[in-house]
mmCIF file of C-alpha atoms and ligand atoms in Angstrom:
data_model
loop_
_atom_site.group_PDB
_atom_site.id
_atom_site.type_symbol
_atom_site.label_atom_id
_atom_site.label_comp_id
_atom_site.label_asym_id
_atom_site.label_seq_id
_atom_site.Cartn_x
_atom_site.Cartn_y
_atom_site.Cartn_z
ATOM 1 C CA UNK A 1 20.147 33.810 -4.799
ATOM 2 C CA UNK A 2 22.954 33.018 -2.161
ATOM 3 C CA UNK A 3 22.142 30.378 0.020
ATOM 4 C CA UNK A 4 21.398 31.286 3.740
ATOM 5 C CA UNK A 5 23.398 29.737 6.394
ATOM 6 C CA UNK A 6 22.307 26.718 8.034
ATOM 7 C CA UNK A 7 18.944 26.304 9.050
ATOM 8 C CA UNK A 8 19.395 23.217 11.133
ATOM 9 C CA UNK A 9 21.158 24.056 14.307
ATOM 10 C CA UNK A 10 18.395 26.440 15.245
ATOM 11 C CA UNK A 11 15.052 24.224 13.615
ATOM 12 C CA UNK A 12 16.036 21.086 14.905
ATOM 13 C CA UNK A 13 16.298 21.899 18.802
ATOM 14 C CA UNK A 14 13.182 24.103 18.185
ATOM 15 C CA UNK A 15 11.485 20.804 16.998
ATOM 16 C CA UNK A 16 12.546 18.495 19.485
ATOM 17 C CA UNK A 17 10.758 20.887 21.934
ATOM 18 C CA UNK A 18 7.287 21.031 20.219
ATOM 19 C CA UNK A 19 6.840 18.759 17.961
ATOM 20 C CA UNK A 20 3.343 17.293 18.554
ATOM 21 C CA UNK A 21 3.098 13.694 20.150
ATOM 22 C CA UNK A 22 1.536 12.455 17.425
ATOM 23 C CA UNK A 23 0.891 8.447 18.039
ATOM 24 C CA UNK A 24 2.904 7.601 14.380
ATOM 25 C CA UNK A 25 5.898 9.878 16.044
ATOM 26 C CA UNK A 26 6.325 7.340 18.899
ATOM 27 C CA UNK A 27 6.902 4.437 16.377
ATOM 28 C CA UNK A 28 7.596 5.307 13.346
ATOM 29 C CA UNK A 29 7.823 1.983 11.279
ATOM 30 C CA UNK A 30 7.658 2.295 7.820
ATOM 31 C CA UNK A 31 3.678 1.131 7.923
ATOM 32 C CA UNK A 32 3.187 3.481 10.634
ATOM 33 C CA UNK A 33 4.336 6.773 8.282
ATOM 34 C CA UNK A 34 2.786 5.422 5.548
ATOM 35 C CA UNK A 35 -0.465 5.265 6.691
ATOM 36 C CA UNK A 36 0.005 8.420 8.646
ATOM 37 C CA UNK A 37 0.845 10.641 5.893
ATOM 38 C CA UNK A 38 -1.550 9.067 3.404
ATOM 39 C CA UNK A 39 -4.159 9.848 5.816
ATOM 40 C CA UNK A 40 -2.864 13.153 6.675
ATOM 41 C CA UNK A 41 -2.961 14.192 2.920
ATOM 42 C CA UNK A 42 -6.042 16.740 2.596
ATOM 43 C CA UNK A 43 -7.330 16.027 6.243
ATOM 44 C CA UNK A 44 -6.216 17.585 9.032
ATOM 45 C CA UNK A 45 -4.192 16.155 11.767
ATOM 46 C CA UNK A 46 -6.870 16.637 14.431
ATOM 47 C CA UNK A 47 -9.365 14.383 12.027
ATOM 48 C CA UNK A 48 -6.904 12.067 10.930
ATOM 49 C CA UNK A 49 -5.718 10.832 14.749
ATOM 50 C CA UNK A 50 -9.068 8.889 15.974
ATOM 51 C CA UNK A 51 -8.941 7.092 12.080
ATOM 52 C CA UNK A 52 -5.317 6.337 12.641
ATOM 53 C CA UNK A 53 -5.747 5.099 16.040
ATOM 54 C CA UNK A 54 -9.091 2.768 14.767
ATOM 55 C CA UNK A 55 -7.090 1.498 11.664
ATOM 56 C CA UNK A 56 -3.825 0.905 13.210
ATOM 57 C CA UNK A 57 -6.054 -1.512 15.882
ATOM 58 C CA UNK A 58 -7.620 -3.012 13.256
ATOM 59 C CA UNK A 59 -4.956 -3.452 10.739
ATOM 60 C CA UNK A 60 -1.690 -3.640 12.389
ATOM 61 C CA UNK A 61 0.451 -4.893 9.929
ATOM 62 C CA UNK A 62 0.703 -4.542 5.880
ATOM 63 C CA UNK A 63 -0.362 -8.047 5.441
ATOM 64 C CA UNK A 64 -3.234 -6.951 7.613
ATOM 65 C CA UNK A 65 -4.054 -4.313 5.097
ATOM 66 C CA UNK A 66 -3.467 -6.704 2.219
ATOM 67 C CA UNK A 67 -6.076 -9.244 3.298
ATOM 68 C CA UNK A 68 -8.863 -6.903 4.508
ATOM 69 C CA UNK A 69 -12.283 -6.831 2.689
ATOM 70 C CA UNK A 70 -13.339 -3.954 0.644
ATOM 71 C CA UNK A 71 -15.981 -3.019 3.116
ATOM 72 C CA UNK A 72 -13.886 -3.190 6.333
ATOM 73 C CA UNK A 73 -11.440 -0.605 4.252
ATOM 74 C CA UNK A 74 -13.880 1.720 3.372
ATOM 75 C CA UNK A 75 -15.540 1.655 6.952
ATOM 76 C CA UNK A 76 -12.265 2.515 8.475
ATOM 77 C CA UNK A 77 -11.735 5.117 6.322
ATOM 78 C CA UNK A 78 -15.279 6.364 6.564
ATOM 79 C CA UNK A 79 -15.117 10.362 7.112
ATOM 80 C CA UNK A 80 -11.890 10.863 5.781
ATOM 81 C CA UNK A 81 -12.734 11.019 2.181
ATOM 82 C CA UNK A 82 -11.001 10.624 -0.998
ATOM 83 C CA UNK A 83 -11.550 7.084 -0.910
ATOM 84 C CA UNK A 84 -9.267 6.544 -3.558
ATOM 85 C CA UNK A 85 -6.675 6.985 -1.106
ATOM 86 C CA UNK A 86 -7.567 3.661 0.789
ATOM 87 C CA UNK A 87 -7.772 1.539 -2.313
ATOM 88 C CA UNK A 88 -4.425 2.378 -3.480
ATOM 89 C CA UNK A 89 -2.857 2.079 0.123
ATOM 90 C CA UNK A 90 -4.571 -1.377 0.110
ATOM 91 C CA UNK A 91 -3.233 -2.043 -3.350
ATOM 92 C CA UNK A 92 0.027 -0.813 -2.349
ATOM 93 C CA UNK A 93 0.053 -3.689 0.698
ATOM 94 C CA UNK A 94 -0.755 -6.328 -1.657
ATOM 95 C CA UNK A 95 2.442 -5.267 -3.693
ATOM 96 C CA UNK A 96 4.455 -5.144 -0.935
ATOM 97 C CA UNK A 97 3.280 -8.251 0.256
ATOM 98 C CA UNK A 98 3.618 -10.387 -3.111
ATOM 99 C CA UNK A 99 7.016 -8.418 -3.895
ATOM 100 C CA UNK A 100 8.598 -7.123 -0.774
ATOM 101 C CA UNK A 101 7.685 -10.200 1.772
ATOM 102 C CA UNK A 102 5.592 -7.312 3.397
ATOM 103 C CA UNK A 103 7.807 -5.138 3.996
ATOM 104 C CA UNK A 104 7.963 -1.378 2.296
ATOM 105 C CA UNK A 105 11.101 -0.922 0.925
ATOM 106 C CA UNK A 106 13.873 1.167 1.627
ATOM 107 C CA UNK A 107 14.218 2.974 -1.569
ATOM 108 C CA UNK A 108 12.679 6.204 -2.834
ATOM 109 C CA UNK A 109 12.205 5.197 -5.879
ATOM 110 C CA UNK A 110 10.760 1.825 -5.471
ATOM 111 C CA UNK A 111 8.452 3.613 -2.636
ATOM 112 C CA UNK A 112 7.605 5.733 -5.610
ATOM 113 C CA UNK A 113 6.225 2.891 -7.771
ATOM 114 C CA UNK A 114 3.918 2.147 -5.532
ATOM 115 C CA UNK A 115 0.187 3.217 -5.994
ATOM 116 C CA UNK A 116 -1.077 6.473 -4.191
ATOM 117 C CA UNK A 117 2.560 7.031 -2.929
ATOM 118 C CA UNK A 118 4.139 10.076 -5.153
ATOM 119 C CA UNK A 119 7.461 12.411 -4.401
ATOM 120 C CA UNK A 120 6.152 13.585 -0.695
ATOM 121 C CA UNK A 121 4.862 10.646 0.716
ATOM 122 C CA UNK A 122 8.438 8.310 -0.721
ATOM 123 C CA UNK A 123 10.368 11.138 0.940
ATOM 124 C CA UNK A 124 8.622 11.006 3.817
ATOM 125 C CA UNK A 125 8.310 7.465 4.631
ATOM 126 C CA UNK A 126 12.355 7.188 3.108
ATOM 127 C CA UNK A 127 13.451 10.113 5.158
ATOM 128 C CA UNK A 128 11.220 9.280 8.736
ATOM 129 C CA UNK A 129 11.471 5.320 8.595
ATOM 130 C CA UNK A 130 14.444 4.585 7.013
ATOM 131 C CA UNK A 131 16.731 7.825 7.666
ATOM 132 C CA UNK A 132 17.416 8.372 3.578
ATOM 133 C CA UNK A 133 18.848 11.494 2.607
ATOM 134 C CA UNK A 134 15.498 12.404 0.358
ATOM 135 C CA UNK A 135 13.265 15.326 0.487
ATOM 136 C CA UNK A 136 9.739 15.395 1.296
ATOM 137 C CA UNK A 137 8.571 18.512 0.302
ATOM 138 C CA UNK A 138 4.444 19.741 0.939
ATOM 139 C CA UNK A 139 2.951 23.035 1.055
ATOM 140 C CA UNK A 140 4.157 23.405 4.443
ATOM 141 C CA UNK A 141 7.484 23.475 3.539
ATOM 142 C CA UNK A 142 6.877 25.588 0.280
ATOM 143 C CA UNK A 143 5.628 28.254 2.569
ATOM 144 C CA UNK A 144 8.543 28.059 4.798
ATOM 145 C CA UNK A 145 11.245 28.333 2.199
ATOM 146 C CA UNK A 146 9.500 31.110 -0.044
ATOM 147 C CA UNK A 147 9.302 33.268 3.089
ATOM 148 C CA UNK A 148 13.004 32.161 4.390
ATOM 149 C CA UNK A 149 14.518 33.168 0.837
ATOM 150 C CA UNK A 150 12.137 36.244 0.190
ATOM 151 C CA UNK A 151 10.897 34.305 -3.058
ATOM 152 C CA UNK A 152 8.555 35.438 -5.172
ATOM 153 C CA UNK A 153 8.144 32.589 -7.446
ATOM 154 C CA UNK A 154 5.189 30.719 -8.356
ATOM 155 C CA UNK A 155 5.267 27.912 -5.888
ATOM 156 C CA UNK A 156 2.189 25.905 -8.013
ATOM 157 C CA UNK A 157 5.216 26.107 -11.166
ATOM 158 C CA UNK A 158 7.348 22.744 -11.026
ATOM 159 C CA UNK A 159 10.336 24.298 -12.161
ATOM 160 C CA UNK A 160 9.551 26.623 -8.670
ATOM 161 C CA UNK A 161 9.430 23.870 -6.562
ATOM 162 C CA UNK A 162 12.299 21.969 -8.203
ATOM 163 C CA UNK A 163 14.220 25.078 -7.012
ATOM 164 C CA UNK A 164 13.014 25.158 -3.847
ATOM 165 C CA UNK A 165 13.466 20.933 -3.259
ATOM 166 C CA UNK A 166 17.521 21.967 -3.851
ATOM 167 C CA UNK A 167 17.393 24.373 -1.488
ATOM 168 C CA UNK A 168 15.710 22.169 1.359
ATOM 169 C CA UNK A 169 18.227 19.541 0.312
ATOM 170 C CA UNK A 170 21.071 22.486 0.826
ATOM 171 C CA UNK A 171 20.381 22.583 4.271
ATOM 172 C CA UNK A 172 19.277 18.821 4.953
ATOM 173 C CA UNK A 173 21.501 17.392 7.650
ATOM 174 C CA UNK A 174 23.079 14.187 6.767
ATOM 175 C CA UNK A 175 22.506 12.830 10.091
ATOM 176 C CA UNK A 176 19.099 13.762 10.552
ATOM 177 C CA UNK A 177 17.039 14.127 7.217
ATOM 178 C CA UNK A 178 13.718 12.507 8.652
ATOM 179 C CA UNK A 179 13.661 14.763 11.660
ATOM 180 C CA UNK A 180 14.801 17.775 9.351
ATOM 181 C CA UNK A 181 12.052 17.124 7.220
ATOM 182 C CA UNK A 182 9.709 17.177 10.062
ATOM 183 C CA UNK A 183 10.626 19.773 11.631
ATOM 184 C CA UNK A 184 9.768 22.026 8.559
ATOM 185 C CA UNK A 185 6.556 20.287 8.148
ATOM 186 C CA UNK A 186 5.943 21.600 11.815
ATOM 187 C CA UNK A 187 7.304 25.158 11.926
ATOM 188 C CA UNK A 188 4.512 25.329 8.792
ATOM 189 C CA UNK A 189 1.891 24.256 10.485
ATOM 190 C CA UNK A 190 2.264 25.523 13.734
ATOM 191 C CA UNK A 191 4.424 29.085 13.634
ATOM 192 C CA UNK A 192 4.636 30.195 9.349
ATOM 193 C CA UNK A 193 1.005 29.727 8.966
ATOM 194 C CA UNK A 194 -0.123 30.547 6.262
ATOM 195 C CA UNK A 195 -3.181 32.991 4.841
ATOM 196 C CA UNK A 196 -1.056 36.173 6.422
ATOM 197 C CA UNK A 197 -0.357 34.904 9.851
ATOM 198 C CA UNK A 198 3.083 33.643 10.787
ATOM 199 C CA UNK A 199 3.767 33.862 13.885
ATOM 200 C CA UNK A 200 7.686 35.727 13.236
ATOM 201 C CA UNK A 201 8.061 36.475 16.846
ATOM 202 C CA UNK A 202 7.861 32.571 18.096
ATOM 203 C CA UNK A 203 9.856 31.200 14.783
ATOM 204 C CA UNK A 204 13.510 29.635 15.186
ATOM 205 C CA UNK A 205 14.375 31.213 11.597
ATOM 206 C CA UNK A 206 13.228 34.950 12.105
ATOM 207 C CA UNK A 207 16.891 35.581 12.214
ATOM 208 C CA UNK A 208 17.701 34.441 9.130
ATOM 209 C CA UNK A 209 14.286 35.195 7.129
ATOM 210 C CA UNK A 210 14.863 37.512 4.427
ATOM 211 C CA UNK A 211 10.866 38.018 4.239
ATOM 212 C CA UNK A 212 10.506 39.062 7.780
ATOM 213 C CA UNK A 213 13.596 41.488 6.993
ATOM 214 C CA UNK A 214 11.842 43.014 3.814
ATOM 215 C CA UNK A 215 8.488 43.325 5.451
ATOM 216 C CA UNK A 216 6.658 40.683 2.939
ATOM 217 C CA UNK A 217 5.881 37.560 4.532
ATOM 218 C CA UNK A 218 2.647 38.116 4.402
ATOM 219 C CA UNK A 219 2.401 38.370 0.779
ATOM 220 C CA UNK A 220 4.042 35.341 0.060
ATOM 221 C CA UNK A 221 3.908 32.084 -0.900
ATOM 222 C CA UNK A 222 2.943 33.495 -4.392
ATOM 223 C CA UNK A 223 0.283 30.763 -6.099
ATOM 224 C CA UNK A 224 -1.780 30.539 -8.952
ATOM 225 C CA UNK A 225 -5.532 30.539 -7.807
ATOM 226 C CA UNK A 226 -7.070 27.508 -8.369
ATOM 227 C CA UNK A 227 -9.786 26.971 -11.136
ATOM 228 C CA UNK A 228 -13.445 27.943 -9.473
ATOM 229 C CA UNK A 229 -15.191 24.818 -8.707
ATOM 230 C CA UNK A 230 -18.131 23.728 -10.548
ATOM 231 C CA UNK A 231 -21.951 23.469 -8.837
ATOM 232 C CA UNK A 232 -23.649 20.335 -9.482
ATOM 233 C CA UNK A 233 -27.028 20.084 -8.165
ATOM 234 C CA UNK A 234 -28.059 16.766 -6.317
ATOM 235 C CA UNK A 235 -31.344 15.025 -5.683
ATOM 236 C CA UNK A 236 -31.480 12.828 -2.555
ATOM 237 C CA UNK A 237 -34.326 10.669 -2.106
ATOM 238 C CA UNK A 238 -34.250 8.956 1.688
ATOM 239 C CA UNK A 239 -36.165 5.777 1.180
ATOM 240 C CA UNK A 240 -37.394 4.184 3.681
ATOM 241 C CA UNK A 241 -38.943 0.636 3.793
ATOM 242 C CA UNK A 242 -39.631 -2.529 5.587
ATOM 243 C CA UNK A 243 -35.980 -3.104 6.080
ATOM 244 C CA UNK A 244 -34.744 0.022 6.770
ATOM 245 C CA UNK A 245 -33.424 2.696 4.277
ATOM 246 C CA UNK A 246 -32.408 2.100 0.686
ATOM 247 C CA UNK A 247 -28.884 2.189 0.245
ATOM 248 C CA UNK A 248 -27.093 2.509 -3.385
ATOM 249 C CA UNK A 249 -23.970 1.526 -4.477
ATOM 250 C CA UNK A 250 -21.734 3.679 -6.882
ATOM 251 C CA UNK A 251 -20.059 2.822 -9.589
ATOM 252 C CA UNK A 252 -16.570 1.251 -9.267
ATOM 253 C CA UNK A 253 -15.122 4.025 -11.141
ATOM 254 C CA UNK A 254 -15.231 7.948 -10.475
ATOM 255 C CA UNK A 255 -16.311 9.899 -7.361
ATOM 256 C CA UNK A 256 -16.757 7.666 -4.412
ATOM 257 C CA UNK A 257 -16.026 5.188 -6.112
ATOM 258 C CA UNK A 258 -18.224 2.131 -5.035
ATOM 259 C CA UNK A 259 -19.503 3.594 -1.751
ATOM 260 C CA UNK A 260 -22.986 3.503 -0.262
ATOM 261 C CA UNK A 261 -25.296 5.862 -0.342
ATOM 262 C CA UNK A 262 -28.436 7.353 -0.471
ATOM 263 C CA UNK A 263 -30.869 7.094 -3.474
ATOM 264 C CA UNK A 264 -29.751 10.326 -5.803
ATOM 265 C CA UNK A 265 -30.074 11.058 -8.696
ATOM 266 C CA UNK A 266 -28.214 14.305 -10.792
ATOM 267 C CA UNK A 267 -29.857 17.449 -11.506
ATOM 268 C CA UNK A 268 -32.503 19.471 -9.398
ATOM 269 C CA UNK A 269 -35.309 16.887 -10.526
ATOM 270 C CA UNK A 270 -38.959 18.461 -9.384
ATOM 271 C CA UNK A 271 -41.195 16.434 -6.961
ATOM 272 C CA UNK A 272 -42.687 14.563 -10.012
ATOM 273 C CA UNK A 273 -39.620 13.857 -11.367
ATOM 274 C CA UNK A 274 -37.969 12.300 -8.678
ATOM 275 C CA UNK A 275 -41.025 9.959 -8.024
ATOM 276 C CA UNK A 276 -40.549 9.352 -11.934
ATOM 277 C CA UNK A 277 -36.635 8.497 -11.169
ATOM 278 C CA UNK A 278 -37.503 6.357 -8.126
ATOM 279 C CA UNK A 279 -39.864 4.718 -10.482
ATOM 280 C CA UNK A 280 -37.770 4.201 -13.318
ATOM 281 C CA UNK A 281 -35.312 2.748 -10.759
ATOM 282 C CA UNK A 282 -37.370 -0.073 -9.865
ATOM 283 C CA UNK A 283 -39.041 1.904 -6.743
ATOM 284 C CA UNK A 284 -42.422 1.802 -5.944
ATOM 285 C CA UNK A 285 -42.810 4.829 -3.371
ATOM 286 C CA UNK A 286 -44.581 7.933 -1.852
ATOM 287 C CA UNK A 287 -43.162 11.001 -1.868
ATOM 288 C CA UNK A 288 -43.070 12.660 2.267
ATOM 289 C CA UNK A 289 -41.579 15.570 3.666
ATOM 290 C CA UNK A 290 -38.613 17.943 2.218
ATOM 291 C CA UNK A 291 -35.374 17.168 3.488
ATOM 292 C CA UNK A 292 -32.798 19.962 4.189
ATOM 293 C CA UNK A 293 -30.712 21.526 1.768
ATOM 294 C CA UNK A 294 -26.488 19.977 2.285
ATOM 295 C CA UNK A 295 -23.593 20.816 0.520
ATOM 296 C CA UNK A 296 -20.278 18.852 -0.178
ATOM 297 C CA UNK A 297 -17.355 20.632 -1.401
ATOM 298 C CA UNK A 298 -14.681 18.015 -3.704
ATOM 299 C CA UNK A 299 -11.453 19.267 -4.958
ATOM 300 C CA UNK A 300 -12.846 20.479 -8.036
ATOM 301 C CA UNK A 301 -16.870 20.279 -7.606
ATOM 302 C CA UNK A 302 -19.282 21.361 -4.943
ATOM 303 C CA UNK A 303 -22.407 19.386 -4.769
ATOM 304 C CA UNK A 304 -25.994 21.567 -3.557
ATOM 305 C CA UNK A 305 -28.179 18.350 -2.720
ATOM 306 C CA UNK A 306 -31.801 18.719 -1.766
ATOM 307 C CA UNK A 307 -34.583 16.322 -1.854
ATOM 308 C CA UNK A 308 -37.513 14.236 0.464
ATOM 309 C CA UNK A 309 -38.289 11.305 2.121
ATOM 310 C CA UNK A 310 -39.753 8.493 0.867
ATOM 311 C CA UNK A 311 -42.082 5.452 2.024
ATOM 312 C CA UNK A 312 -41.027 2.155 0.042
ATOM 313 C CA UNK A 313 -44.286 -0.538 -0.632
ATOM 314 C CA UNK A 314 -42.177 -3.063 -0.351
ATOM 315 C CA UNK A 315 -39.009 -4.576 1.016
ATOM 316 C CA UNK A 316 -37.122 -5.919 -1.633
ATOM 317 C CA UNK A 317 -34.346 -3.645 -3.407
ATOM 318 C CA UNK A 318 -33.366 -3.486 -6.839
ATOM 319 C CA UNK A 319 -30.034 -4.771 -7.932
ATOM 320 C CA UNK A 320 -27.290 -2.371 -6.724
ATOM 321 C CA UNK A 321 -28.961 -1.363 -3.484
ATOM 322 C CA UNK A 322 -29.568 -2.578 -0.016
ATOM 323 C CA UNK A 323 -32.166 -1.768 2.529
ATOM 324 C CA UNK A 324 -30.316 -1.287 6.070
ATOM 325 C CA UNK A 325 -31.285 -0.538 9.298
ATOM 326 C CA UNK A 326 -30.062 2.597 11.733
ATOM 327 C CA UNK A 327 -27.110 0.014 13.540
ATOM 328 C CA UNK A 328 -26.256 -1.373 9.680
ATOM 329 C CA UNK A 329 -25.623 2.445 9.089
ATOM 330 C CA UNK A 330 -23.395 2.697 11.601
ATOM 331 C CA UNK A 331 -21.372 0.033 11.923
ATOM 332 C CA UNK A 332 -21.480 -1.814 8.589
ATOM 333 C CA UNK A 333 -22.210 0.443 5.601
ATOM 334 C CA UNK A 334 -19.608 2.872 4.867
ATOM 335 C CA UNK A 335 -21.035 6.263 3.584
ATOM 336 C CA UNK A 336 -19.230 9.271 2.458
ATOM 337 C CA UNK A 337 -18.795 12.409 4.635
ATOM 338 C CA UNK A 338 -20.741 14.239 1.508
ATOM 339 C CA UNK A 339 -23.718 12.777 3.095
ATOM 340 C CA UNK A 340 -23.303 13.460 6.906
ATOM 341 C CA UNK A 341 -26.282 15.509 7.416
ATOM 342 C CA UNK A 342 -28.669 12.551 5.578
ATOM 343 C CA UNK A 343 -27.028 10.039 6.849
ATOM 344 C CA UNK A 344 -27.841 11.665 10.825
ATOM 345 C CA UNK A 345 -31.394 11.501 9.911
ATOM 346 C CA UNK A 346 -31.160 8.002 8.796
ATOM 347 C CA UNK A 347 -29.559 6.630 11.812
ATOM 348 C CA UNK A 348 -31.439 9.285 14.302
ATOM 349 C CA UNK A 349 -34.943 7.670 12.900
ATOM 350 C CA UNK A 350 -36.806 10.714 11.937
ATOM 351 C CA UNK A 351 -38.933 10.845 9.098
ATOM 352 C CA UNK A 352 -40.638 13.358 7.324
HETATM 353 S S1 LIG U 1 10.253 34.475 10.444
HETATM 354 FE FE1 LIG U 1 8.096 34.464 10.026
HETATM 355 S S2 LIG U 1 7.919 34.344 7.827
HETATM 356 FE FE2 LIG U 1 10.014 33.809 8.336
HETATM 357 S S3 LIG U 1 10.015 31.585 8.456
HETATM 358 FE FE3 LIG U 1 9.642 32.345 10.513
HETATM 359 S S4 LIG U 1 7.385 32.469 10.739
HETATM 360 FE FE4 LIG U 1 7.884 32.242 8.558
#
């Protein structure tokens, strides 16, 4: 397929105009994209400002991030999710801190050895904060260059997006690869949106589109439909007790990862059986109210939780838990976004 004349001399003006002022756009040190586009990865930019403006204050620098407890991490990351995110960024400082002097550096493919930090996030933090010549190529950008080229290939295939990585590089200009590359991020997410609505008539490239010349931009990018996730059912038992409510800690390996949260156990367990669990757990409670039904969609699982209060006898948790009160809740434990409704009720005092 010929390559289409250069696509810089109309993006880049186009971008210097609207590109968002987002805060890591002002100062774009190497920490400052990092962060940005870790947190940016499967959140959207609206949620991912007030967490970048919180962690930024709280952890300025990468030997900031190095140093900082486990539970100061998670809290700051609290509502983002994909927690395994923060624990590689933080094991990613302490790299760069023991090998680098604390400094990222400026090399793709040592930014690739890093934990958590694959092909799009060393391309952008090489291309942004250092001005490398290096591609950083998302499904913004995918989207963009099937519908500028009229292609109909699998965009999910890597020998697709190989293709289409040489083609961004085609029209990458040597003095400007970092703005370049974020200026296609941008004409992605704010004019060739995708699910069948780009906005042709505001784009800087609807001259040279083939797609919008052939009519099928809206059928394109072509991807493979993800697998269909899998329902797990969830019992959540909210305990209360003398000190407050019972807290658990997951395990240090797998979902969430060694968060808090509410007792739960797997399964839709009947009333009986979750007083068994709770028993069997080391919990000597009554069984209240029902609470209401929540549901948490993962990547690749959706959990259907359900459950009821419960009154504790006495005070004292088993090993693995804490009992913590309504201001613990909020400023101190960290708990997943999966449990947002429960953890409302916790902190809002009601009890059933
Ligand atoms: S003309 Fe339309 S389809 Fe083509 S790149 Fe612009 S917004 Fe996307």
């Amino acid at each position: 397929m010929p390559t289409l004349e250069p696509i810089a001399p109309a993006l880049l003006p186009w971008f210097y105009k609207n590109a968002r002022a987002l805060p890591f756009r002002a100062d774009p040190t190497p920490y400052h994209v990092w962060v940005s586009e870790i947190m940016l990865q499967q959140t959207r930019v609206a949620a991912a400002l007030e967490h970048y403006r919180r962690f930024m204050q709280a952890l300025p620098t990468v030997a900031d991030l190095a140093a900082c407890g486990e539970e100061q991490l998670f809290k700051l990351w609290e509502g983002l999710g994909y927690y395994s995110r923060a624990r590689n960024l933080q094991k990613a400082a302490r790299i760069v801190c023991e090998t680098w002097g604390g400094r990222l550096p400026a090399s793709y493919e040592e930014l690739l050895r890093l934990p958590g930090v694959g092909e799009y996030t060393a391309g952008a933090i090489g291309s942004i904060a250092f001005g490398l010549p290096v591609p950083a190529v998302d499904g913004n950008v995918l989207r963009v260059f099937s519908r500028l080229y009229n292609d109909p290939g699998n965009i999910m295939d890597p020998a697709v997006k190989k293709a289409f990585t040489v083609r961004v590089m085609e029209h990458q200009p040597p003095a400007a690869p970092g703005d370049y590359n974020q200026a296609l991020m941008e004409l992605g997410a704010l004019v060739c949106l995708p699910g069948g609505a780009p906005q042709c008539c505001a784009c800087p490239l609807a001259r040279l589109c083939r797609a919008r010349a052939a009519g099928t931009q809206l059928g394109l990018p072509v991807k493979t439909k993800p697998k269909a996730r899998r329902v797990q059912p969830i019992t959540v038992l909210l305990v209360r007790g003398p000190g407050g409510w019972l807290l658990q800690k997951r395990p240090d390996t797998g979902l969430l990862a060694g968060l808090w949260q509410p007792v739960l156990f797997e399964g839709a367990l009947t009333r009986a059986q979750a007083a068994a669990a709770l028993a069997d757990l080391g919990v000597r409670a009554s069984l209240g109210g029902a609470l209401p039904p929540a549901k948490h969609v993962f990547s690749h699982i959706e959990w259907h939780m359900a459950g009821w209060y419960a009154t504790a006898a006495a005070g004292t948790a088993p090993a693995g838990c804490a009992f913590a009160g309504p201001e613990q809740l909020r400023a101190g434990y960290a708990l997943p976004g999966a449990f947002k409704v429960y953890k409302a009720l916790m902190t809002g005092g009601s009890q059933g």
